[in-house]
Coordinates of C-alpha atoms in Angstrom, one line a residue:
X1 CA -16.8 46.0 54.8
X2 CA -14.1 43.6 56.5
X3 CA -15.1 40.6 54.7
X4 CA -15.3 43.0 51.6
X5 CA -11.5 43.9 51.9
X6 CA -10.5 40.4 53.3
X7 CA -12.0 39.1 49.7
X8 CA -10.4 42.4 48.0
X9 CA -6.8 41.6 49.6
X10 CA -7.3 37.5 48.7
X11 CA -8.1 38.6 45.0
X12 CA -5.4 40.6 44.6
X13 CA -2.8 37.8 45.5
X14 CA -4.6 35.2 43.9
X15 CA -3.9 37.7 40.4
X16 CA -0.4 38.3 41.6
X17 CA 0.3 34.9 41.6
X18 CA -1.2 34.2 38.5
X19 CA 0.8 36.7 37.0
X20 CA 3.8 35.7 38.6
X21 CA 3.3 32.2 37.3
X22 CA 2.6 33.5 33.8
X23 CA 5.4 35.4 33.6
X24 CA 7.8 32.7 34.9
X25 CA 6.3 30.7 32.1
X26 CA 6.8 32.7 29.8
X27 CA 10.2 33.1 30.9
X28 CA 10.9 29.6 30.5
X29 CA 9.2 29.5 27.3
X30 CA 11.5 32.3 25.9
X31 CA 14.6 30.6 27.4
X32 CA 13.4 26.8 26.0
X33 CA 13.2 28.3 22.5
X34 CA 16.6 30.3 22.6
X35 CA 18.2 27.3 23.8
X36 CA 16.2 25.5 20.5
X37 CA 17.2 28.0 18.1
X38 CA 20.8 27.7 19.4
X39 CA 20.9 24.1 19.1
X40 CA 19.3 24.1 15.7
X41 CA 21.6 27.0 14.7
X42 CA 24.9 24.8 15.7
X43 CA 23.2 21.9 14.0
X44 CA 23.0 23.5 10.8
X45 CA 26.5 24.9 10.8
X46 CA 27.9 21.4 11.8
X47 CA 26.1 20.1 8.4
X48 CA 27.2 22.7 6.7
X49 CA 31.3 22.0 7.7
X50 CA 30.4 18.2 6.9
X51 CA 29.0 19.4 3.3
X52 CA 32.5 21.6 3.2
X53 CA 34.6 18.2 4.1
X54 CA 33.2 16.5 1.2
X55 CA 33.4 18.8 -1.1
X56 CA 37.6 20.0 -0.5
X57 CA 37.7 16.5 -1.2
X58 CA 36.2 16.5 -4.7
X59 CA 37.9 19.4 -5.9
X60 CA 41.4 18.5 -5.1
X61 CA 40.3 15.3 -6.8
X62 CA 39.4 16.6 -10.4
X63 CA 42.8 18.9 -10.3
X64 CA 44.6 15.7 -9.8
X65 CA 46.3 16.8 -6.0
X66 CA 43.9 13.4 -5.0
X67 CA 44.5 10.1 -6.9
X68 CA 43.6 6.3 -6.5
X69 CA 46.4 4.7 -6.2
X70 CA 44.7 1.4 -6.1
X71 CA 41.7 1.2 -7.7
X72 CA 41.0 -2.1 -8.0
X73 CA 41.6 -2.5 -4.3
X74 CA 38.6 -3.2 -2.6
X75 CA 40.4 -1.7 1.0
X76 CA 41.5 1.4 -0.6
X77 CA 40.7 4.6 1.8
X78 CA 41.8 7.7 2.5
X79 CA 41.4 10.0 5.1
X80 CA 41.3 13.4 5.0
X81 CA 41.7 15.7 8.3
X82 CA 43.0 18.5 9.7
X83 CA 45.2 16.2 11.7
X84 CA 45.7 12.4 12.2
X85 CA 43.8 12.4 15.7
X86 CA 40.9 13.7 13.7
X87 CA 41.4 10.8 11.0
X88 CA 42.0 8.3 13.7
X89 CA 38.3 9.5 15.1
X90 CA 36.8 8.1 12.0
X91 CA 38.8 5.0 11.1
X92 CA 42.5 5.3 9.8
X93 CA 44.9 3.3 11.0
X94 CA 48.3 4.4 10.4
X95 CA 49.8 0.7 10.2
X96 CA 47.4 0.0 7.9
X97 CA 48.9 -0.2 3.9
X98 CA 45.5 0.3 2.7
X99 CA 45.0 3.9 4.2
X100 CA 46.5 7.3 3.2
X101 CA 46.2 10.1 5.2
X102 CA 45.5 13.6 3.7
X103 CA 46.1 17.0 5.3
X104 CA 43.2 19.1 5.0
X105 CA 44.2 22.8 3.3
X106 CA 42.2 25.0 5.2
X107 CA 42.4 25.5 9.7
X108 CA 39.0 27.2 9.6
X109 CA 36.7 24.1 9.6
X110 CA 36.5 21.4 12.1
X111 CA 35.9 18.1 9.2
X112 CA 36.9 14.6 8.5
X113 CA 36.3 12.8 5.3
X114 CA 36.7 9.0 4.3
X115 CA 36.5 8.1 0.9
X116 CA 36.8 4.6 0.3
X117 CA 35.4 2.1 -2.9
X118 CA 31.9 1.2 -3.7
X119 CA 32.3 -2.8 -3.1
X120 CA 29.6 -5.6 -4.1
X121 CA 30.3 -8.7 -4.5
X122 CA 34.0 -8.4 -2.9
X123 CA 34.9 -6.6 -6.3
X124 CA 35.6 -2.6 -6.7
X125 CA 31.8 -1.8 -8.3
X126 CA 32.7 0.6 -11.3
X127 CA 31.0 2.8 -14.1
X128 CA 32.6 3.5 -17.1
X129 CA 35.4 2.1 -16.6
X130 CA 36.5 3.9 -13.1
X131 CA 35.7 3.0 -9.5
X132 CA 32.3 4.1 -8.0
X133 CA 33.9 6.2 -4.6
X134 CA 31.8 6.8 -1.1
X135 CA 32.6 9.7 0.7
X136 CA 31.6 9.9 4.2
X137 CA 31.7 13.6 5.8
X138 CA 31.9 14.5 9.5
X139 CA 31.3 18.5 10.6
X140 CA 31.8 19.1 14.0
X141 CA 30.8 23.0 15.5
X142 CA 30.7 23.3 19.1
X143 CA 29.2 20.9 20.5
X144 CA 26.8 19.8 17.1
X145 CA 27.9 17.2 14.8
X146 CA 26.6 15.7 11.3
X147 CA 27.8 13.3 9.0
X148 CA 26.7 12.9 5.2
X149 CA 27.6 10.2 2.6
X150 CA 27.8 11.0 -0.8
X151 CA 28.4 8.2 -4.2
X152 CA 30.3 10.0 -6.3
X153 CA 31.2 8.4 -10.3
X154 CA 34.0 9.5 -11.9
X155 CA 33.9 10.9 -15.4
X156 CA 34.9 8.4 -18.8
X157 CA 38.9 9.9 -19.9
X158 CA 38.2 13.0 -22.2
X159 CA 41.6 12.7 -22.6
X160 CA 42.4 9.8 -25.5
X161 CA 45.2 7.9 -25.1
X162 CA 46.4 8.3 -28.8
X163 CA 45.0 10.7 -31.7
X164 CA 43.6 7.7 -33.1
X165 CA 42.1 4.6 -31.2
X166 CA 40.6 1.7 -32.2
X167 CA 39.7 -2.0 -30.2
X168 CA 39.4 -3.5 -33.6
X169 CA 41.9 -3.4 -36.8
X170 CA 43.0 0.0 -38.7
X171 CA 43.0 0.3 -42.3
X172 CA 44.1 3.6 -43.4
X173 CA 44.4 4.8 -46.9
X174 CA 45.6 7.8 -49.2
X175 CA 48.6 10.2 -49.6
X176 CA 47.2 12.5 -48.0
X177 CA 46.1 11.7 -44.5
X178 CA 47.9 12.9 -41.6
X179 CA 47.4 10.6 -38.0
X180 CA 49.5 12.9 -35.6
X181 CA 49.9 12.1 -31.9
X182 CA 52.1 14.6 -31.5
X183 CA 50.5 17.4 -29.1
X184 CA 49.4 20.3 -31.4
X185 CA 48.8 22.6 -28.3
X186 CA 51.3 21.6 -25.3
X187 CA 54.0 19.3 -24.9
X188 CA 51.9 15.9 -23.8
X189 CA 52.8 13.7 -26.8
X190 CA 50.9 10.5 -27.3
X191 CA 51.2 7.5 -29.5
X192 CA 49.3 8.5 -33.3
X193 CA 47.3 5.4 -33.6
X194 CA 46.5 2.6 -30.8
X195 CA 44.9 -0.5 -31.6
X196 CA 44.4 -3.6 -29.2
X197 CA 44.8 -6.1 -32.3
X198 CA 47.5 -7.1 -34.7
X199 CA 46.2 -4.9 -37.8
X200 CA 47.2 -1.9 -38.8
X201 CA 46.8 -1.9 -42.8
X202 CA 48.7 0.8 -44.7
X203 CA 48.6 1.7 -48.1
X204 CA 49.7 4.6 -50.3
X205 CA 51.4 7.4 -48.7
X206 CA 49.5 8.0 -45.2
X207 CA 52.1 10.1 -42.6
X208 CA 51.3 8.0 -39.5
X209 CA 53.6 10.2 -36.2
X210 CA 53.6 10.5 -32.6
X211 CA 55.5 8.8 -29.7
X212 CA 55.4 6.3 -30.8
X213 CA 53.9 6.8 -34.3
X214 CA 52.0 3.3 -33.9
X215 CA 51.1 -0.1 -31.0
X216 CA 49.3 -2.9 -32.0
X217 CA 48.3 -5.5 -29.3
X218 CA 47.7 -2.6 -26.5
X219 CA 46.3 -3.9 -23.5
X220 CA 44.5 -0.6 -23.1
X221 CA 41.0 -1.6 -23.3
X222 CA 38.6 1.4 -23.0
X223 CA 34.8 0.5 -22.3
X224 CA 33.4 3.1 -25.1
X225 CA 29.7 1.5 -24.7
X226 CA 29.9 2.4 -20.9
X227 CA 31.7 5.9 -21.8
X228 CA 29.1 6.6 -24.6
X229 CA 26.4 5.8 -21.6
X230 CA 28.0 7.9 -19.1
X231 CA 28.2 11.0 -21.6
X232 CA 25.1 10.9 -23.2
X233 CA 23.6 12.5 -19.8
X234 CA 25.2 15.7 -20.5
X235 CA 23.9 15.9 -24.2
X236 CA 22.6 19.0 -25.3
X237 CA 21.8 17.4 -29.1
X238 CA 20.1 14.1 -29.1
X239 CA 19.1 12.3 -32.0
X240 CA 17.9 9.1 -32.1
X241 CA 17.4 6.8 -35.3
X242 CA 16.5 3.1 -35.8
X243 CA 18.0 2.9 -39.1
X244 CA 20.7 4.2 -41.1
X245 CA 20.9 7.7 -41.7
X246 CA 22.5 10.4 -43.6
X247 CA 22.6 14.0 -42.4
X248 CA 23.9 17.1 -44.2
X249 CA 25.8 20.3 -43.3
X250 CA 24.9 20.1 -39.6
X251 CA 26.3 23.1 -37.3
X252 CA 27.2 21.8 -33.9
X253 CA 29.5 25.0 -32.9
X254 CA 32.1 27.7 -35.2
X255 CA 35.3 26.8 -35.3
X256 CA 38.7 28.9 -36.4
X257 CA 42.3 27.5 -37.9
X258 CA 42.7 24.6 -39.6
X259 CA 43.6 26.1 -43.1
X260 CA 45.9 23.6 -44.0
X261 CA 45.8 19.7 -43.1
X262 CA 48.4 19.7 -40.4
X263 CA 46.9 22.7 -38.6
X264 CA 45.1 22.7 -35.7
X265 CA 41.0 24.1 -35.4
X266 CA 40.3 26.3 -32.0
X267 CA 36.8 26.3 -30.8
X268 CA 35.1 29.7 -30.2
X269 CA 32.4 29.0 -28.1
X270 CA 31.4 26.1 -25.3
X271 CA 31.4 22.7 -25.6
X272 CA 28.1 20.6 -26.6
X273 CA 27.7 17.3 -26.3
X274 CA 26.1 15.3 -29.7
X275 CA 24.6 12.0 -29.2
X276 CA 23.3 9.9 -31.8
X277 CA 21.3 6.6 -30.8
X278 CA 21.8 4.6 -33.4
X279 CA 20.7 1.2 -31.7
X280 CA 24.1 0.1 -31.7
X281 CA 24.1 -1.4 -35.4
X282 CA 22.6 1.6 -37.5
X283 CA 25.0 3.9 -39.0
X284 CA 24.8 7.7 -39.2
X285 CA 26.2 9.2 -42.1
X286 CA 27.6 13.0 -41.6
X287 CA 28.6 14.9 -45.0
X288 CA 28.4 18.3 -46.6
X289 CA 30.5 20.2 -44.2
X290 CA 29.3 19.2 -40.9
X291 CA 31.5 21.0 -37.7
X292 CA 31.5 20.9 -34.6
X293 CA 33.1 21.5 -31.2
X294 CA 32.8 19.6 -28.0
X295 CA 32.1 15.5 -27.8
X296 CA 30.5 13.7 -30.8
X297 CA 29.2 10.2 -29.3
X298 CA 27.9 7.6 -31.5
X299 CA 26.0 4.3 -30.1
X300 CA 26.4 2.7 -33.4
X301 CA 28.1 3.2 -36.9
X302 CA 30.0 6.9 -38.1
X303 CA 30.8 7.6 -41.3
X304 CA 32.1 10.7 -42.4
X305 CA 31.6 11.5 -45.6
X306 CA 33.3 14.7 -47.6
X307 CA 34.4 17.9 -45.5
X308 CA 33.7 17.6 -42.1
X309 CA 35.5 19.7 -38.9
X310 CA 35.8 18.5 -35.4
X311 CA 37.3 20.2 -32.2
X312 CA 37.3 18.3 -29.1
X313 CA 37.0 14.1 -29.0
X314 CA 34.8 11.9 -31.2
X315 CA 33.4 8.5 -29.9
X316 CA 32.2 5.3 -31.8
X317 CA 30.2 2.3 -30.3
X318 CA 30.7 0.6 -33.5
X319 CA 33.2 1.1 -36.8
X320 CA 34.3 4.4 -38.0
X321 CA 34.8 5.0 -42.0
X322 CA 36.0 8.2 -43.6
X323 CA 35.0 8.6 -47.0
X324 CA 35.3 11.1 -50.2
X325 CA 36.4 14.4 -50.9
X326 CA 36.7 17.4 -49.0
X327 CA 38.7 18.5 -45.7
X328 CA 38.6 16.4 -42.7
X329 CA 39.7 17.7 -39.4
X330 CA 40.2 16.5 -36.7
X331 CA 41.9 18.3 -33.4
X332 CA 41.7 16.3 -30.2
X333 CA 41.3 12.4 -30.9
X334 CA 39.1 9.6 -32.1
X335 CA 37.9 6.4 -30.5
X336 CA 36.4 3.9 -32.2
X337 CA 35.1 0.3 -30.9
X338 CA 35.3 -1.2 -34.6
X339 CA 37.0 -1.5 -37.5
X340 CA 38.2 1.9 -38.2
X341 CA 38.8 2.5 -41.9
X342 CA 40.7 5.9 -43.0
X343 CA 40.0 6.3 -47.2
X344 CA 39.9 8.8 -49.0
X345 CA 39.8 10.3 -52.6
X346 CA 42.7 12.5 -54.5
X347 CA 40.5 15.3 -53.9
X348 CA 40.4 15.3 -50.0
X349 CA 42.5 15.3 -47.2
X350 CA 42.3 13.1 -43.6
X351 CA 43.8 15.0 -40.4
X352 CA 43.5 13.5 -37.0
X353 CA 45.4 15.7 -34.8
X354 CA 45.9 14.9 -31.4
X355 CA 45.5 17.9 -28.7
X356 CA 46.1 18.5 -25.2
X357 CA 44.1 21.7 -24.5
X358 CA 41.1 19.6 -25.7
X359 CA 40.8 17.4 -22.6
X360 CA 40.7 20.7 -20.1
X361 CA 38.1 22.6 -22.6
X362 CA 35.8 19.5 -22.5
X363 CA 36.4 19.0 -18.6
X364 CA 34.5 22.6 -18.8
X365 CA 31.5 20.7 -20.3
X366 CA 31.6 17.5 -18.0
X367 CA 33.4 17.5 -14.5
X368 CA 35.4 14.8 -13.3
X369 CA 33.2 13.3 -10.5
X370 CA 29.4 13.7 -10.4
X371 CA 27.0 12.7 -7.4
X372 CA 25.0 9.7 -7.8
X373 CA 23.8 9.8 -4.0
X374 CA 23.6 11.7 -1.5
X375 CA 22.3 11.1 2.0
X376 CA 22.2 12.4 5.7
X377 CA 23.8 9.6 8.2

């Protein structure tokens, strides 16, 4: 009986230590997996502030409050921080010409951005026309921190630098076509017609305005191929042709106004984006009352031939011809990579009529930056 109780009292610890040790593991178990769940919770929030960073960046960036003030500068940064300490944690050197601090506009989150200029080759690597930008984001919470980088290309100008461009020579024609850079919906007046040759041909009675009315010789020299490229991504119509085609009475969006030449159309819906492929060399022929609101883009030849109605920009690899009878309107601007030849009949009338309020309807349809990258450092 002894030895039975001695064996009793032995098995009985031998259980309470195994319980004991159990329970102390689970313990630590419980305690390992808070402390996980914490440090992953802390993780997440610090990439989260680092996402936040980035992102105060691009938006005060398509309202303008950001510029480049450099951008063929292939040291160009700017820092943007709560404070400088927090800037001079990831780079920016106060002596430095090159970098720009920017106060951050919030006190809640604990970031620091650099955004500095996609270089290769020691040149400023661009799309479009614009500088190709690499923002780099730091989060901090507690004691958890994470950094992403994000490639960021900035939008073609929806914005035309005069109602009527054109990189080769102008020939415009009639008594009654109306090239207007004066701003039909704010006060932002441009030039009517730019050109970056000597020729701007003019015969009959064409009213040619705007500040000034005409400039031959500009060195503005817009890269529509690359714009046409960029845009084309955010088409909603595609059409694509390997020869020359002629379509009739398309519908690309309703539009109001424009009941007499000088007066301006109004969209009343979104913006789409048109593209027509036309290998560069083809030319697509739009006639029989063909509207539209938003971007046309045209990898090739545009003729437009009888009434035809157009809020918003248009945009020409190649030449641009207007032809025959009927209404033409035009409210926002026209860009054209070739010859550019405004003709018409006794029976019609030409209006390109330059408009602010365009620009900001269209930025609706395509923002000003868009990720090309993005990547967890």
């Amino acid at each position: 009986m002894k030895n039975d109780r001695g064996f009793a009292l032995v098995l009985s610890l031998m259980l309470l230590l195994m319980v004991t040790l159990l329970t102390l593991g689970a313990m630590n178990t419980s305690v390992l997996d808070i402390k996980i769940g914490s440090n992953d919770l802390i993780s997440k929030k610090a990439f989260y502030v680092a996402e936040a960073g980035w992102n105060e960046f691009s938006a005060r960036f398509k309202t303008g409050e950001i510029t480049d003030s450099a951008p063929a500068n292939t040291d160009w940064k700017i820092f943007l921080a709560a404070n400088v300490q927090r800037a001079e944690g990831i780079g920016y050197n106060l002596s430095n010409p090159n970098h720009r601090y920017i106060q951050t506009v919030q006190d809640q989150l604990d970031y620091s951005v650099e955004v500095k200029h996609l270089v290769e080759n020691f040149t400023v690597a661009t799309k479009a026309g614009y500088p190709i930008y690499v923002a780099t984001s730091h989060g901090w919470y507690g004691e958890g921190r994470k950094t992403v980088e994000v490639t960021l290309n900035r939008s073609p100008g929806l914005d035309p630098p005069s109602a009527l461009y054109s990189k080769t020579s102008i020939f415009v024609k009639g008594s009654s076509t109306f090239v207007d850079g004066k701003d039909y919906c704010g006060m932002q007046n441009k030039p009517g017609i730019i050109t970056t040759t000597d020729t701007i041909a003019i015969s009959g009675s064409p009213v040619i305005d705007g500040l000034p009315p005409q400039i031959i010789n500009s060195t503005v020299d817009l890269p529509l191929a690359e714009y046409v490229s960029y845009l084309k991504d955010y088409a909603n119509h595609t059409y694509t042709y390997i020869g020359n085609r002629t379509l009739t009475g398309m519908d690309w969006g309703s539009l109001t106004g424009g009941g007499r030449t000088t007066d301006p159309l109004r969209p009343t819906g979104d913006a789409n984006v048109v593209y027509f492929n036309m290998n560069a060399v083809n030319t697509i022929k739009l006639a029989g009352g063909s509207h539209g609101e938003g971007i046309l883009l045209v990898n090739g030849n545009l003729e437009v031939n009888g009434g035809f109605a157009w809020y918003g920009i248009v945009i020409a690899t190649g030449a641009l011809t207007f032809t025959g009878g009927g209404e033409k309107n035009i409210t926002g601007g026209v860009l054209a990579g070739n010859m550019t030849s405004v003709e018409v009949d006794l029976a019609g009338n030409v209006s390109i009529l330059y408009c602010s309020q365009a620009f900001r309807y269209l930025r609706n349809r395509v923002p000003a930056l868009r990720i090309a990258h993005w990547r967890k450092l």
